[in-house]
Amino acid sequence: MFRLITAFRPYSKYFFIAWIIIIMTVSSIPKLPTLKIETEKGIIRLDYLIHFCEYGSLAFFVFLTYAGNRFRLSLKKYLTITSGLILFALADEFHQKLIPGRAFNMKDIYSNIAGIIAGLGFCVVVFRRIRESF
């Protein structure tokens, strides 16, 4: 797994840029339907899970792009990346107010931020364990 990620790493900045373009493109689609699952107890909206996953993936690509040789981030770099991703998530959500049929939603922002924190946290924990095993 470590070899796969190491081989993938030189291309991570391209995945990072492509992922931002994908997020902005999908955010710009007017009147995008909300995915839902209807159960006996109610309706489960899948868009919050999608937001969590898309921003968790973005955090993963950013981590690979900016982490050092041994997949480490200084606290300053970690906080800068986290702040930058949160600002991007906020800008993306405010951008949707300008798109017909789209709306600003605080729950989307919460899902985005949770995905960012989970994605970066996952990277820190997993890569620390990988480093310790070598």
PDB file of C-alpha atoms in Angstrom:
ATOM      1  CA  MET A   1       0.000   0.000   0.000  1.00  0.00           C
ATOM      2  CA  PHE A   2       2.840   2.359   0.905  1.00  0.00           C
ATOM      3  CA  ARG A   3       4.497   1.716  -2.467  1.00  0.00           C
ATOM      4  CA  LEU A   4       1.247   2.430  -4.274  1.00  0.00           C
ATOM      5  CA  ILE A   5       0.811   5.755  -2.488  1.00  0.00           C
ATOM      6  CA  THR A   6       4.475   6.634  -3.031  1.00  0.00           C
ATOM      7  CA  ALA A   7       4.110   5.884  -6.761  1.00  0.00           C
ATOM      8  CA  PHE A   8       0.890   7.926  -6.891  1.00  0.00           C
ATOM      9  CA  ARG A   9       2.360  10.866  -4.993  1.00  0.00           C
ATOM     10  CA  PRO A  10       4.107  12.729  -7.885  1.00  0.00           C
ATOM     11  CA  TYR A  11       0.700  13.002  -9.559  1.00  0.00           C
ATOM     12  CA  SER A  12      -1.214  14.041  -6.436  1.00  0.00           C
ATOM     13  CA  LYS A  13      -1.103  17.743  -7.317  1.00  0.00           C
ATOM     14  CA  TYR A  14      -2.854  16.978 -10.604  1.00  0.00           C
ATOM     15  CA  PHE A  15      -5.533  14.978  -8.802  1.00  0.00           C
ATOM     16  CA  PHE A  16      -5.833  17.854  -6.321  1.00  0.00           C
ATOM     17  CA  ILE A  17      -6.374  20.407  -9.110  1.00  0.00           C
ATOM     18  CA  ALA A  18      -8.722  18.085 -11.022  1.00  0.00           C
ATOM     19  CA  TRP A  19     -10.753  17.435  -7.861  1.00  0.00           C
ATOM     20  CA  ILE A  20     -11.176  21.180  -7.253  1.00  0.00           C
ATOM     21  CA  ILE A  21     -12.346  21.605 -10.853  1.00  0.00           C
ATOM     22  CA  ILE A  22     -14.806  18.726 -10.426  1.00  0.00           C
ATOM     23  CA  ILE A  23     -16.181  20.205  -7.186  1.00  0.00           C
ATOM     24  CA  MET A  24     -16.626  23.647  -8.760  1.00  0.00           C
ATOM     25  CA  THR A  25     -18.182  22.177 -11.913  1.00  0.00           C
ATOM     26  CA  VAL A  26     -20.724  20.089 -10.011  1.00  0.00           C
ATOM     27  CA  SER A  27     -21.457  23.052  -7.720  1.00  0.00           C
ATOM     28  CA  SER A  28     -22.266  25.120 -10.798  1.00  0.00           C
ATOM     29  CA  ILE A  29     -24.938  22.769 -12.155  1.00  0.00           C
ATOM     30  CA  PRO A  30     -28.325  24.499 -11.796  1.00  0.00           C
ATOM     31  CA  LYS A  31     -31.176  22.677 -10.065  1.00  0.00           C
ATOM     32  CA  LEU A  32     -29.123  19.591  -9.227  1.00  0.00           C
ATOM     33  CA  PRO A  33     -31.493  17.053  -7.627  1.00  0.00           C
ATOM     34  CA  THR A  34     -30.882  16.005  -4.027  1.00  0.00           C
ATOM     35  CA  LEU A  35     -30.191  12.293  -3.643  1.00  0.00           C
ATOM     36  CA  LYS A  36     -32.392  10.708  -0.983  1.00  0.00           C
ATOM     37  CA  ILE A  37     -33.231   7.313   0.439  1.00  0.00           C
ATOM     38  CA  GLU A  38     -36.762   6.873   1.701  1.00  0.00           C
ATOM     39  CA  THR A  39     -37.164   4.566   4.689  1.00  0.00           C
ATOM     40  CA  GLU A  40     -40.072   3.703   6.942  1.00  0.00           C
ATOM     41  CA  LYS A  41     -38.800   6.187   9.506  1.00  0.00           C
ATOM     42  CA  GLY A  42     -38.223   9.046   7.080  1.00  0.00           C
ATOM     43  CA  ILE A  43     -35.989  10.362   4.365  1.00  0.00           C
ATOM     44  CA  ILE A  44     -32.199  10.185   4.485  1.00  0.00           C
ATOM     45  CA  ARG A  45     -30.448  12.844   2.423  1.00  0.00           C
ATOM     46  CA  LEU A  46     -27.301  11.491   0.796  1.00  0.00           C
ATOM     47  CA  ASP A  47     -25.921  14.876  -0.203  1.00  0.00           C
ATOM     48  CA  TYR A  48     -24.385  15.377   3.252  1.00  0.00           C
ATOM     49  CA  LEU A  49     -22.505  12.082   2.915  1.00  0.00           C
ATOM     50  CA  ILE A  50     -21.406  13.107  -0.582  1.00  0.00           C
ATOM     51  CA  HIS A  51     -20.109  16.457   0.745  1.00  0.00           C
ATOM     52  CA  PHE A  52     -18.220  14.624   3.507  1.00  0.00           C
ATOM     53  CA  CYS A  53     -16.610  12.217   1.017  1.00  0.00           C
ATOM     54  CA  GLU A  54     -15.736  14.835  -1.603  1.00  0.00           C
ATOM     55  CA  TYR A  55     -13.993  17.088   0.918  1.00  0.00           C
ATOM     56  CA  GLY A  56     -12.357  14.143   2.692  1.00  0.00           C
ATOM     57  CA  SER A  57     -10.917  13.099  -0.685  1.00  0.00           C
ATOM     58  CA  LEU A  58      -9.800  16.661  -1.369  1.00  0.00           C
ATOM     59  CA  ALA A  59      -8.029  16.713   2.010  1.00  0.00           C
ATOM     60  CA  PHE A  60      -6.274  13.434   1.106  1.00  0.00           C
ATOM     61  CA  PHE A  61      -5.009  14.859  -2.202  1.00  0.00           C
ATOM     62  CA  VAL A  62      -3.852  18.058  -0.481  1.00  0.00           C
ATOM     63  CA  PHE A  63      -2.050  16.061   2.198  1.00  0.00           C
ATOM     64  CA  LEU A  64      -0.184  14.016  -0.415  1.00  0.00           C
ATOM     65  CA  THR A  65       0.670  17.178  -2.333  1.00  0.00           C
ATOM     66  CA  TYR A  66       2.079  19.165   0.593  1.00  0.00           C
ATOM     67  CA  ALA A  67       3.396  16.572   3.054  1.00  0.00           C
ATOM     68  CA  GLY A  68       7.154  16.117   3.384  1.00  0.00           C
ATOM     69  CA  ASN A  69       9.207  13.138   2.223  1.00  0.00           C
ATOM     70  CA  ARG A  70       8.124  10.962   5.127  1.00  0.00           C
ATOM     71  CA  PHE A  71       4.502  12.091   4.813  1.00  0.00           C
ATOM     72  CA  ARG A  72       4.748  14.601   7.638  1.00  0.00           C
ATOM     73  CA  LEU A  73       3.211  18.048   7.999  1.00  0.00           C
ATOM     74  CA  SER A  74       4.374  20.684  10.433  1.00  0.00           C
ATOM     75  CA  LEU A  75       1.639  22.064  12.678  1.00  0.00           C
ATOM     76  CA  LYS A  76       1.830  25.398  10.852  1.00  0.00           C
ATOM     77  CA  LYS A  77       1.406  23.734   7.455  1.00  0.00           C
ATOM     78  CA  TYR A  78      -1.394  21.510   8.805  1.00  0.00           C
ATOM     79  CA  LEU A  79      -3.304  24.532  10.149  1.00  0.00           C
ATOM     80  CA  THR A  80      -2.704  26.497   6.939  1.00  0.00           C
ATOM     81  CA  ILE A  81      -4.001  23.625   4.802  1.00  0.00           C
ATOM     82  CA  THR A  82      -7.000  23.094   7.073  1.00  0.00           C
ATOM     83  CA  SER A  83      -7.848  26.812   7.007  1.00  0.00           C
ATOM     84  CA  GLY A  84      -7.427  26.982   3.230  1.00  0.00           C
ATOM     85  CA  LEU A  85      -9.679  23.987   2.659  1.00  0.00           C
ATOM     86  CA  ILE A  86     -12.341  25.395   4.987  1.00  0.00           C
ATOM     87  CA  LEU A  87     -12.203  28.744   3.163  1.00  0.00           C
ATOM     88  CA  PHE A  88     -12.579  26.907  -0.149  1.00  0.00           C
ATOM     89  CA  ALA A  89     -15.580  24.995   1.240  1.00  0.00           C
ATOM     90  CA  LEU A  90     -17.180  28.265   2.378  1.00  0.00           C
ATOM     91  CA  ALA A  91     -16.487  29.935  -0.976  1.00  0.00           C
ATOM     92  CA  ASP A  92     -17.979  26.951  -2.796  1.00  0.00           C
ATOM     93  CA  GLU A  93     -21.143  27.127  -0.709  1.00  0.00           C
ATOM     94  CA  PHE A  94     -21.503  30.909  -1.146  1.00  0.00           C
ATOM     95  CA  HIS A  95     -20.878  30.432  -4.880  1.00  0.00           C
ATOM     96  CA  GLN A  96     -23.964  28.199  -5.003  1.00  0.00           C
ATOM     97  CA  LYS A  97     -26.148  31.153  -3.977  1.00  0.00           C
ATOM     98  CA  LEU A  98     -25.367  32.628  -7.404  1.00  0.00           C
ATOM     99  CA  ILE A  99     -26.520  29.526  -9.290  1.00  0.00           C
ATOM    100  CA  PRO A 100     -30.243  29.286 -10.187  1.00  0.00           C
ATOM    101  CA  GLY A 101     -31.923  26.442  -8.341  1.00  0.00           C
ATOM    102  CA  ARG A 102     -29.051  26.108  -5.845  1.00  0.00           C
ATOM    103  CA  ALA A 103     -28.954  27.415  -2.292  1.00  0.00           C
ATOM    104  CA  PHE A 104     -26.580  28.105   0.568  1.00  0.00           C
ATOM    105  CA  ASN A 105     -26.866  25.376   3.222  1.00  0.00           C
ATOM    106  CA  MET A 106     -25.081  25.402   6.589  1.00  0.00           C
ATOM    107  CA  LYS A 107     -25.413  21.616   6.881  1.00  0.00           C
ATOM    108  CA  ASP A 108     -23.399  21.291   3.670  1.00  0.00           C
ATOM    109  CA  ILE A 109     -20.672  23.428   5.224  1.00  0.00           C
ATOM    110  CA  TYR A 110     -20.684  21.291   8.374  1.00  0.00           C
ATOM    111  CA  SER A 111     -20.377  18.167   6.199  1.00  0.00           C
ATOM    112  CA  ASN A 112     -17.542  19.750   4.205  1.00  0.00           C
ATOM    113  CA  ILE A 113     -15.627  20.718   7.343  1.00  0.00           C
ATOM    114  CA  ALA A 114     -16.193  17.303   8.923  1.00  0.00           C
ATOM    115  CA  GLY A 115     -14.841  15.677   5.733  1.00  0.00           C
ATOM    116  CA  ILE A 116     -11.778  17.942   5.753  1.00  0.00           C
ATOM    117  CA  ILE A 117     -10.976  17.202   9.387  1.00  0.00           C
ATOM    118  CA  ALA A 118     -11.633  13.470   8.981  1.00  0.00           C
ATOM    119  CA  GLY A 119      -9.577  13.281   5.765  1.00  0.00           C
ATOM    120  CA  LEU A 120      -6.569  15.084   7.209  1.00  0.00           C
ATOM    121  CA  GLY A 121      -6.879  13.219  10.508  1.00  0.00           C
ATOM    122  CA  PHE A 122      -7.001   9.921   8.635  1.00  0.00           C
ATOM    123  CA  CYS A 123      -3.842  10.846   6.720  1.00  0.00           C
ATOM    124  CA  VAL A 124      -1.953  11.875   9.853  1.00  0.00           C
ATOM    125  CA  VAL A 125      -2.853   8.677  11.727  1.00  0.00           C
ATOM    126  CA  VAL A 126      -2.363   6.248   8.835  1.00  0.00           C
ATOM    127  CA  PHE A 127       0.921   7.714   7.612  1.00  0.00           C
ATOM    128  CA  ARG A 128       2.281   7.869  11.167  1.00  0.00           C
ATOM    129  CA  ARG A 129       1.576   4.147  11.527  1.00  0.00           C
ATOM    130  CA  ILE A 130       3.144   3.422   8.153  1.00  0.00           C
ATOM    131  CA  ARG A 131       6.282   5.384   9.124  1.00  0.00           C
ATOM    132  CA  GLU A 132       6.524   3.525  12.427  1.00  0.00           C
ATOM    133  CA  SER A 133       6.310   0.154  10.671  1.00  0.00           C
ATOM    134  CA  PHE A 134       9.409   0.900   8.550  1.00  0.00           C
TER     135      PHE A 134
END
